[in-house]
C-alpha cells in the first residue's frame, strides 16, 4: 500500500481511497443497526420500533458526509469518517439501550436521551460538513491565532459567569431553548489552533534563542511568556471550575505541542515535573480530588451510609462482563445509577454487555483514529498543519486515556466524556468538528502536488518511474 | 518536527497499550472476583431471576415461587403451611439469605449446581430460562401435621424417624413462624425479621434439631442399655441391688429421691420396674457402676457428642466427661448431658430396630428439573449400640411402661407401643417449669415404622401438672397414629 510512504510531497498522486471509505461506511452503519436489533430482541423479543429511524438517520448522515468528503476533500484519510460514524452509531445504540432502563431514565435524570443525541449528532455532522466545505485550506486558521486565544479564554471562563454547577463541576452553560453546553469541549480544539499558530511562528526562537540555566535550556521570556500565560490562565479557570479531566487535557496537549514544535526533550521532563507537582498540590488541597484519589485506591470500598459506590459498581460492571459480555441489553450497568451511566460511565456498559472483546474493540477503534491523526501530522507538509494535527490527535489520545483509564480504575476518575460514544451534545459536536479538521489537513497532505511546469530540460532530467 | 512526532505517536501507543492491559486485568484476571463480590447486586439479581425449585413432601411441593413487581428480584419464595414446615424448609429470603433445607440445597434449588450443568445447557439451547431442581424429602405430611397441631400453642418440639431406615418423618418446632413473611426485601420483611429477632422465644429456632435439652428420665433407656451391654444386669427382670433412697457416690450423703414411688417399688427394683416407675435410684446407681468412660462410649454409639447432617446440621447432643456424682446423675438425664429431640428419637429408634441405629436423613432424592435423579440417598447403618437380645428386652420393658401407664394408645390399633416419659428439671434450683419428655416407638409384625421424641418446654400449665405422660405422650401417639394410618393405607 502506497500510504505507508512517509514522503510529504508525492507527485504521482495517491489513490483517493474514497471507495474504500464508502465500503467501510456501510459497515459502520450496519453494525449499529444490527446492534439495535440485538438490544430489541434481547429486551422485548422483537425488533425495536426506533431501529429504522436511528438506522436511517445514521445512514443518511454517513452518506451525506461521504459525498461531501468525496467532493470537497477527495484525498482525505479514508478511515476517520467510518470510525467516527461507527463510534457515534454505537454510542446511540448504547444510550438508547440504557434509555430502556426505567431506573436511570426518570424525568429528574433527563428522561430518554437517545433521540436528543441523534439530533446533536446531526448538528455535529452538519458542523463537520461546514468545516469541510467552507475551510478550503487549514492554513487559513493560522490567521486567527490570537482571535482563537481570546475565543478559547472566553469559552473557558463563561461557565464561571453564566454556568451552573452540576455534580461538583462548574462546566456547563445553559443556553435557553437549546440545553446545556460544555464550552470546554469546543475550547480544546480552539486552543489547539492557537498553540499551533503561535508555536509555528515562535518555534525557532523557542528552540534556539535560549539561555542555559542549571543545565537546562530555557527560552527567552518574550517568546515563552505569552503562551505560558495563556496556558496558565486556562488551567486556573479549569481548576476553579473543578474540571479536572479537561485541565489534564490542556496541560498534556500544551506539553506535547511544545515538545513537537521545539524538538527539545527537556520540555517533556519540565512538563512531567510540573504536572506531578500540580497533581499532588491539587489532590492534597481539593476535597473533590481527594475523594477521587481515595476511590481510585479503594475501588470496592463501601461509601457513605454503607452503600456500594459508583466506582465499585463500575468495576462490577466490567468484571461481570468477563470475556464476551452478557450481550447487548442483558447487562445491569444501570446499577451504576445516576446521570453518569449514559455519559461518563458508558464504557462500563460496553464492558458489561460486550465484554473484554468489545471493550478492546472500542479502544482499538480509538487507537486507530489516533494513529490516523498522527499519520496525518507526519504527512502534513506545512508546520502549522503538522502542529495542529498532532495537537488534535493528541487531544483525542489524552482524552481517551483519561476517560477510559479513569473508568477502568487505571488512574483516578476525572469526569470527561468518551468521544462520540458518550451522551452529550457539546462533546459529539466538537468531536465531529475535530475530525473535520483532521480530514482537511490529511486531504491537503495527501493531495498530489500540482504538475511541474513544463520545462525544456525536463526531457533530460525526467526520472523514469517503474 | 517528525522525530518528536514519532515519539509522541509511540507515547500515544503506550497509553492505548496501558488501557488494553488494564481492561484485560479487570475483565479477565479480576473478573471472577468482581463477578462474585458480595456487593455486586447482579449476584442476587441473577439468583432471583428465575423461580426456585421446590421442596417436596409426599409428592406435593411445600414451597413455591411468586413473581413480584420488584424490577431486580423477580421471584419470591412462597411457602405452603409455612409455620408447620419451617423447621424443615427454613427460609429463603431475598434480604436475609437462606436456612435449613433452603440453605443446604440452595444450589440445587436455584439451578446453579454443577450437576445441573447439562440441564442448564439444554435449557439454554431450547431458549428456556434456567430452572431449579427439586429436593424430595422423606417427611410424612400427616405425621408432621399431627406433631405441629399436637404442640399447638405450647413451646416444644417433635422429631420422628423411621427406625428401619433412618428416614426423618416429622420435625416440628413451636412457636414457629411463616418463612413467607421474610421472603422479600421490603419493609414488611424487615419488620417481620426484627419482630422474630426480638421475640422472647425466637420462632426461627429449630427446636427439633438445633436446641439441646436435659433429656431427663428418657435417658434412662440409654443407661439401661449400657448396663445390659456391660453385663451389669443380666436381663430386665433381674433385681438390682439398689437401696432406696440412694445416696450419690463420693458425696456427703446427698440423697437422690425417687419422685413417684408410692409403694417403694424402687428398692431393689428390676430394670422393667425401674423404667415403669422411673426410678432415679436404680439408674443413677447403674450409671455409676458402668462408669463415666463407658457411659460416654455408649452415648456416642447412640450418636451423642457429634453433629449430624441430615443434611441440616443438628446441634451436638452431649454426654461429657465428668466426676462420679455427676456421672451418676447423668444416668437419669439430669446432669451435664443434653440431647436434641432428634437425638432422643434416635435412641428410641435404635431400640425399636433391634439395636441397630440407622443414620437419620431427611432428603431422599435431589432431582433435576427434567426429573432425572441426580442424587439418591440410601439408608445407611450408623452403629449397633445394643445387641438384638438386649434391645428386645428393653422393648419389652418400654412396652410394659406404656401398658401400665395412663397413656391412651387405643387409637393405634393392633401394635405394640414402647415408650419412656421424662420430666426434666431446669433452671437454677429447679425454679423454672420442667420440660416434659416422651420417647416412644410403635411396632407392627413387620418391624417398627416410627419412633418419636417429643419435648414440651412450656405448655402454660401449672407446674405440678407437667408430666411426660400428660403433655408429651399424646402428641407422640398422634404422630405414630398418623404414620401407621399411612402405612395401612399404603
mmCIF file of N, CA, C and O in Angstrom, chain A residues 36 54 57-58 61 84-85 87-97 99 110-126 178 180-181 342-344 346 366 417-432:
data_model
loop_
_atom_site.group_PDB
_atom_site.id
_atom_site.type_symbol
_atom_site.label_atom_id
_atom_site.label_comp_id
_atom_site.label_asym_id
_atom_site.label_seq_id
_atom_site.Cartn_x
_atom_site.Cartn_y
_atom_site.Cartn_z
ATOM 1 N N UNK A 36 -28.824 -2.466 17.288
ATOM 2 C CA UNK A 36 -30.197 -2.101 17.681
ATOM 3 C C UNK A 36 -31.084 -3.317 17.707
ATOM 4 O O UNK A 36 -31.818 -3.562 18.670
ATOM 5 N N UNK A 54 -33.311 5.351 13.726
ATOM 6 C CA UNK A 54 -31.903 5.562 14.047
ATOM 7 C C UNK A 54 -31.021 5.080 12.899
ATOM 8 O O UNK A 54 -30.045 5.725 12.534
ATOM 9 N N UNK A 57 -31.304 7.508 10.026
ATOM 10 C CA UNK A 57 -30.638 8.750 10.407
ATOM 11 C C UNK A 57 -29.134 8.615 10.279
ATOM 12 O O UNK A 57 -28.452 9.451 9.666
ATOM 13 N N UNK A 58 -28.628 7.531 10.861
ATOM 14 C CA UNK A 58 -27.179 7.307 10.841
ATOM 15 C C UNK A 58 -26.696 7.106 9.404
ATOM 16 O O UNK A 58 -25.680 7.681 8.985
ATOM 17 N N UNK A 61 -26.709 10.419 7.547
ATOM 18 C CA UNK A 61 -25.575 11.241 7.992
ATOM 19 C C UNK A 61 -24.292 10.765 7.340
ATOM 20 O O UNK A 61 -23.509 11.559 6.789
ATOM 21 N N UNK A 84 -15.450 7.258 13.080
ATOM 22 C CA UNK A 84 -16.281 8.197 13.842
ATOM 23 C C UNK A 84 -17.753 7.821 13.722
ATOM 24 O O UNK A 84 -18.498 7.865 14.705
ATOM 25 N N UNK A 85 -18.165 7.437 12.525
ATOM 26 C CA UNK A 85 -19.560 7.037 12.328
ATOM 27 C C UNK A 85 -19.908 5.813 13.160
ATOM 28 O O UNK A 85 -20.944 5.757 13.823
ATOM 29 N N UNK A 87 -18.403 4.709 15.891
ATOM 30 C CA UNK A 87 -18.427 5.033 17.319
ATOM 31 C C UNK A 87 -19.690 5.809 17.674
ATOM 32 O O UNK A 87 -20.359 5.525 18.672
ATOM 33 N N UNK A 88 -20.031 6.774 16.828
ATOM 34 C CA UNK A 88 -21.235 7.561 17.069
ATOM 35 C C UNK A 88 -22.473 6.655 17.045
ATOM 36 O O UNK A 88 -23.346 6.740 17.913
ATOM 37 N N UNK A 89 -22.516 5.757 16.092
ATOM 38 C CA UNK A 89 -23.655 4.842 15.994
ATOM 39 C C UNK A 89 -23.749 3.921 17.192
ATOM 40 O O UNK A 89 -24.826 3.711 17.758
ATOM 41 N N UNK A 90 -22.606 3.393 17.616
ATOM 42 C CA UNK A 90 -22.617 2.509 18.790
ATOM 43 C C UNK A 90 -23.020 3.287 20.034
ATOM 44 O O UNK A 90 -23.717 2.773 20.908
ATOM 45 N N UNK A 91 -22.557 4.545 20.088
ATOM 46 C CA UNK A 91 -22.948 5.393 21.219
ATOM 47 C C UNK A 91 -24.468 5.553 21.263
ATOM 48 O O UNK A 91 -25.081 5.413 22.321
ATOM 49 N N UNK A 92 -25.071 5.792 20.100
ATOM 50 C CA UNK A 92 -26.533 5.935 20.043
ATOM 51 C C UNK A 92 -27.219 4.656 20.519
ATOM 52 O O UNK A 92 -28.183 4.693 21.282
ATOM 53 N N UNK A 93 -26.711 3.533 20.068
ATOM 54 C CA UNK A 93 -27.313 2.255 20.492
ATOM 55 C C UNK A 93 -27.215 2.099 22.006
ATOM 56 O O UNK A 93 -28.192 1.752 22.667
ATOM 57 N N UNK A 94 -26.038 2.387 22.539
ATOM 58 C CA UNK A 94 -25.834 2.198 23.978
ATOM 59 C C UNK A 94 -26.728 3.135 24.783
ATOM 60 O O UNK A 94 -27.311 2.737 25.794
ATOM 61 N N UNK A 95 -26.835 4.391 24.328
ATOM 62 C CA UNK A 95 -27.691 5.335 25.059
ATOM 63 C C UNK A 95 -29.150 4.892 24.953
ATOM 64 O O UNK A 95 -29.879 4.870 25.948
ATOM 65 N N UNK A 96 -29.548 4.492 23.763
ATOM 66 C CA UNK A 96 -30.919 4.022 23.572
ATOM 67 C C UNK A 96 -31.179 2.798 24.442
ATOM 68 O O UNK A 96 -32.237 2.648 25.051
ATOM 69 N N UNK A 97 -30.164 1.938 24.518
ATOM 70 C CA UNK A 97 -30.289 0.737 25.329
ATOM 71 C C UNK A 97 -30.460 1.100 26.804
ATOM 72 O O UNK A 97 -31.276 0.531 27.515
ATOM 73 N N UNK A 99 -31.646 3.876 27.864
ATOM 74 C CA UNK A 99 -32.950 4.527 27.995
ATOM 75 C C UNK A 99 -34.039 3.524 28.344
ATOM 76 O O UNK A 99 -35.078 3.884 28.879
ATOM 77 N N UNK A 110 -33.317 13.388 33.364
ATOM 78 C CA UNK A 110 -33.283 13.874 31.984
ATOM 79 C C UNK A 110 -34.094 13.039 31.012
ATOM 80 O O UNK A 110 -34.158 13.363 29.831
ATOM 81 N N UNK A 111 -34.692 11.959 31.497
ATOM 82 C CA UNK A 111 -35.528 11.145 30.616
ATOM 83 C C UNK A 111 -34.720 10.456 29.540
ATOM 84 O O UNK A 111 -33.498 10.387 29.617
ATOM 85 N N UNK A 112 -35.416 9.949 28.509
ATOM 86 C CA UNK A 112 -34.691 9.276 27.428
ATOM 87 C C UNK A 112 -33.791 10.263 26.680
ATOM 88 O O UNK A 112 -34.139 11.438 26.534
ATOM 89 N N UNK A 113 -32.647 9.811 26.254
ATOM 90 C CA UNK A 113 -31.669 10.725 25.692
ATOM 91 C C UNK A 113 -31.219 10.369 24.292
ATOM 92 O O UNK A 113 -30.513 11.144 23.651
ATOM 93 N N UNK A 114 -31.596 9.196 23.803
ATOM 94 C CA UNK A 114 -31.070 8.758 22.517
ATOM 95 C C UNK A 114 -31.536 9.669 21.388
ATOM 96 O O UNK A 114 -30.752 10.031 20.499
ATOM 97 N N UNK A 115 -32.807 10.079 21.411
ATOM 98 C CA UNK A 115 -33.328 10.913 20.329
ATOM 99 C C UNK A 115 -32.578 12.243 20.282
ATOM 100 O O UNK A 115 -32.162 12.710 19.215
ATOM 101 N N UNK A 116 -32.380 12.848 21.474
ATOM 102 C CA UNK A 116 -31.608 14.089 21.537
ATOM 103 C C UNK A 116 -30.206 13.892 20.997
ATOM 104 O O UNK A 116 -29.672 14.723 20.277
ATOM 105 N N UNK A 117 -29.647 12.771 21.385
ATOM 106 C CA UNK A 117 -28.274 12.510 20.960
ATOM 107 C C UNK A 117 -28.189 12.412 19.439
ATOM 108 O O UNK A 117 -27.221 12.857 18.844
ATOM 109 N N UNK A 118 -29.235 11.840 18.843
ATOM 110 C CA UNK A 118 -29.245 11.740 17.381
ATOM 111 C C UNK A 118 -29.290 13.143 16.774
ATOM 112 O O UNK A 118 -28.598 13.438 15.793
ATOM 113 N N UNK A 119 -30.068 14.018 17.398
ATOM 114 C CA UNK A 119 -30.142 15.395 16.894
ATOM 115 C C UNK A 119 -28.774 16.079 17.045
ATOM 116 O O UNK A 119 -28.260 16.694 16.118
ATOM 117 N N UNK A 120 -28.167 15.900 18.215
ATOM 118 C CA UNK A 120 -26.843 16.502 18.426
ATOM 119 C C UNK A 120 -25.833 15.938 17.434
ATOM 120 O O UNK A 120 -24.991 16.662 16.910
ATOM 121 N N UNK A 121 -25.933 14.640 17.173
ATOM 122 C CA UNK A 121 -25.009 14.037 16.207
ATOM 123 C C UNK A 121 -25.208 14.667 14.836
ATOM 124 O O UNK A 121 -24.249 14.930 14.113
ATOM 125 N N UNK A 122 -26.477 14.909 14.500
ATOM 126 C CA UNK A 122 -26.760 15.536 13.209
ATOM 127 C C UNK A 122 -26.144 16.928 13.151
ATOM 128 O O UNK A 122 -25.522 17.315 12.149
ATOM 129 N N UNK A 123 -26.292 17.677 14.236
ATOM 130 C CA UNK A 123 -25.673 19.003 14.301
ATOM 131 C C UNK A 123 -24.160 18.860 14.152
ATOM 132 O O UNK A 123 -23.514 19.627 13.426
ATOM 133 N N UNK A 124 -23.608 17.843 14.818
ATOM 134 C CA UNK A 124 -22.175 17.600 14.738
ATOM 135 C C UNK A 124 -21.738 17.334 13.309
ATOM 136 O O UNK A 124 -20.759 17.917 12.818
ATOM 137 N N UNK A 125 -22.496 16.474 12.645
ATOM 138 C CA UNK A 125 -22.142 16.151 11.266
ATOM 139 C C UNK A 125 -22.306 17.392 10.384
ATOM 140 O O UNK A 125 -21.496 17.643 9.479
ATOM 141 N N UNK A 126 -23.324 18.198 10.673
ATOM 142 C CA UNK A 126 -23.512 19.436 9.908
ATOM 143 C C UNK A 126 -22.290 20.329 10.063
ATOM 144 O O UNK A 126 -21.786 20.902 9.083
ATOM 145 N N UNK A 178 -31.922 25.522 23.932
ATOM 146 C CA UNK A 178 -31.006 24.570 23.313
ATOM 147 C C UNK A 178 -30.589 23.502 24.323
ATOM 148 O O UNK A 178 -30.515 22.323 24.013
ATOM 149 N N UNK A 180 -27.919 22.559 27.813
ATOM 150 C CA UNK A 180 -26.650 22.984 28.401
ATOM 151 C C UNK A 180 -25.496 22.516 27.518
ATOM 152 O O UNK A 180 -25.526 21.444 26.933
ATOM 153 N N UNK A 181 -24.507 23.349 27.445
ATOM 154 C CA UNK A 181 -23.336 23.051 26.630
ATOM 155 C C UNK A 181 -22.096 23.090 27.500
ATOM 156 O O UNK A 181 -22.048 23.797 28.503
ATOM 157 N N UNK A 342 -24.996 7.024 31.350
ATOM 158 C CA UNK A 342 -25.067 7.230 29.902
ATOM 159 C C UNK A 342 -23.939 8.118 29.391
ATOM 160 O O UNK A 342 -23.718 8.196 28.189
ATOM 161 N N UNK A 343 -23.284 8.843 30.282
ATOM 162 C CA UNK A 343 -22.225 9.720 29.796
ATOM 163 C C UNK A 343 -20.842 9.217 30.218
ATOM 164 O O UNK A 343 -20.250 8.401 29.522
ATOM 165 N N UNK A 344 -20.382 9.657 31.380
ATOM 166 C CA UNK A 344 -19.002 9.341 31.749
ATOM 167 C C UNK A 344 -18.740 7.845 31.838
ATOM 168 O O UNK A 344 -17.654 7.378 31.536
ATOM 169 N N UNK A 346 -20.191 5.329 30.235
ATOM 170 C CA UNK A 346 -20.793 4.492 29.181
ATOM 171 C C UNK A 346 -19.891 3.315 28.815
ATOM 172 O O UNK A 346 -20.369 2.250 28.411
ATOM 173 N N UNK A 366 -10.540 3.666 18.728
ATOM 174 C CA UNK A 366 -9.974 4.967 19.096
ATOM 175 C C UNK A 366 -8.494 5.016 18.745
ATOM 176 O O UNK A 366 -7.994 6.016 18.232
ATOM 177 N N UNK A 417 -15.951 12.931 28.786
ATOM 178 C CA UNK A 417 -16.785 12.011 28.012
ATOM 179 C C UNK A 417 -15.949 11.219 27.019
ATOM 180 O O UNK A 417 -14.964 11.700 26.495
ATOM 181 N N UNK A 418 -16.373 9.998 26.768
ATOM 182 C CA UNK A 418 -15.792 9.186 25.717
ATOM 183 C C UNK A 418 -16.213 9.838 24.403
ATOM 184 O O UNK A 418 -17.413 9.932 24.128
ATOM 185 N N UNK A 419 -15.286 10.310 23.577
ATOM 186 C CA UNK A 419 -15.695 10.979 22.343
ATOM 187 C C UNK A 419 -16.627 10.091 21.515
ATOM 188 O O UNK A 419 -16.377 8.898 21.368
ATOM 189 N N UNK A 420 -17.690 10.678 20.997
ATOM 190 C CA UNK A 420 -18.702 10.021 20.138
ATOM 191 C C UNK A 420 -19.563 9.009 20.867
ATOM 192 O O UNK A 420 -20.733 8.857 20.560
ATOM 193 N N UNK A 421 -18.989 8.290 21.834
ATOM 194 C CA UNK A 421 -19.711 7.188 22.446
ATOM 195 C C UNK A 421 -20.672 7.695 23.513
ATOM 196 O O UNK A 421 -21.809 7.240 23.614
ATOM 197 N N UNK A 422 -20.213 8.646 24.306
ATOM 198 C CA UNK A 422 -20.980 9.064 25.473
ATOM 199 C C UNK A 422 -22.067 10.055 25.087
ATOM 200 O O UNK A 422 -21.964 10.761 24.093
ATOM 201 N N UNK A 423 -23.100 10.066 25.934
ATOM 202 C CA UNK A 423 -24.166 11.028 25.752
ATOM 203 C C UNK A 423 -23.612 12.416 26.052
ATOM 204 O O UNK A 423 -22.858 12.614 26.981
ATOM 205 N N UNK A 424 -23.975 13.398 25.251
ATOM 206 C CA UNK A 424 -23.514 14.766 25.480
ATOM 207 C C UNK A 424 -23.446 15.505 24.161
ATOM 208 O O UNK A 424 -22.751 15.072 23.247
ATOM 209 N N UNK A 425 -24.186 16.604 24.077
ATOM 210 C CA UNK A 425 -24.267 17.336 22.817
ATOM 211 C C UNK A 425 -22.953 17.997 22.451
ATOM 212 O O UNK A 425 -22.430 17.804 21.343
ATOM 213 N N UNK A 426 -22.396 18.775 23.373
ATOM 214 C CA UNK A 426 -21.181 19.528 23.063
ATOM 215 C C UNK A 426 -20.084 18.591 22.603
ATOM 216 O O UNK A 426 -19.358 18.872 21.650
ATOM 217 N N UNK A 427 -19.979 17.492 23.308
ATOM 218 C CA UNK A 427 -18.900 16.557 23.028
ATOM 219 C C UNK A 427 -18.998 16.031 21.604
ATOM 220 O O UNK A 427 -18.021 16.041 20.854
ATOM 221 N N UNK A 428 -20.185 15.579 21.226
ATOM 222 C CA UNK A 428 -20.307 14.960 19.907
ATOM 223 C C UNK A 428 -20.129 16.009 18.806
ATOM 224 O O UNK A 428 -19.486 15.769 17.784
ATOM 225 N N UNK A 429 -20.637 17.224 19.024
ATOM 226 C CA UNK A 429 -20.483 18.283 18.023
ATOM 227 C C UNK A 429 -19.002 18.639 17.873
ATOM 228 O O UNK A 429 -18.453 18.683 16.771
ATOM 229 N N UNK A 430 -18.348 18.876 19.008
ATOM 230 C CA UNK A 430 -16.944 19.289 18.971
ATOM 231 C C UNK A 430 -16.079 18.216 18.327
ATOM 232 O O UNK A 430 -15.181 18.507 17.536
ATOM 233 N N UNK A 431 -16.379 16.971 18.640
ATOM 234 C CA UNK A 431 -15.528 15.918 18.095
ATOM 235 C C UNK A 431 -15.727 15.715 16.597
ATOM 236 O O UNK A 431 -14.792 15.372 15.889
ATOM 237 N N UNK A 432 -16.943 15.969 16.120
ATOM 238 C CA UNK A 432 -17.128 15.922 14.671
ATOM 239 C C UNK A 432 -16.327 17.043 14.001
ATOM 240 O O UNK A 432 -15.707 16.844 12.955
#
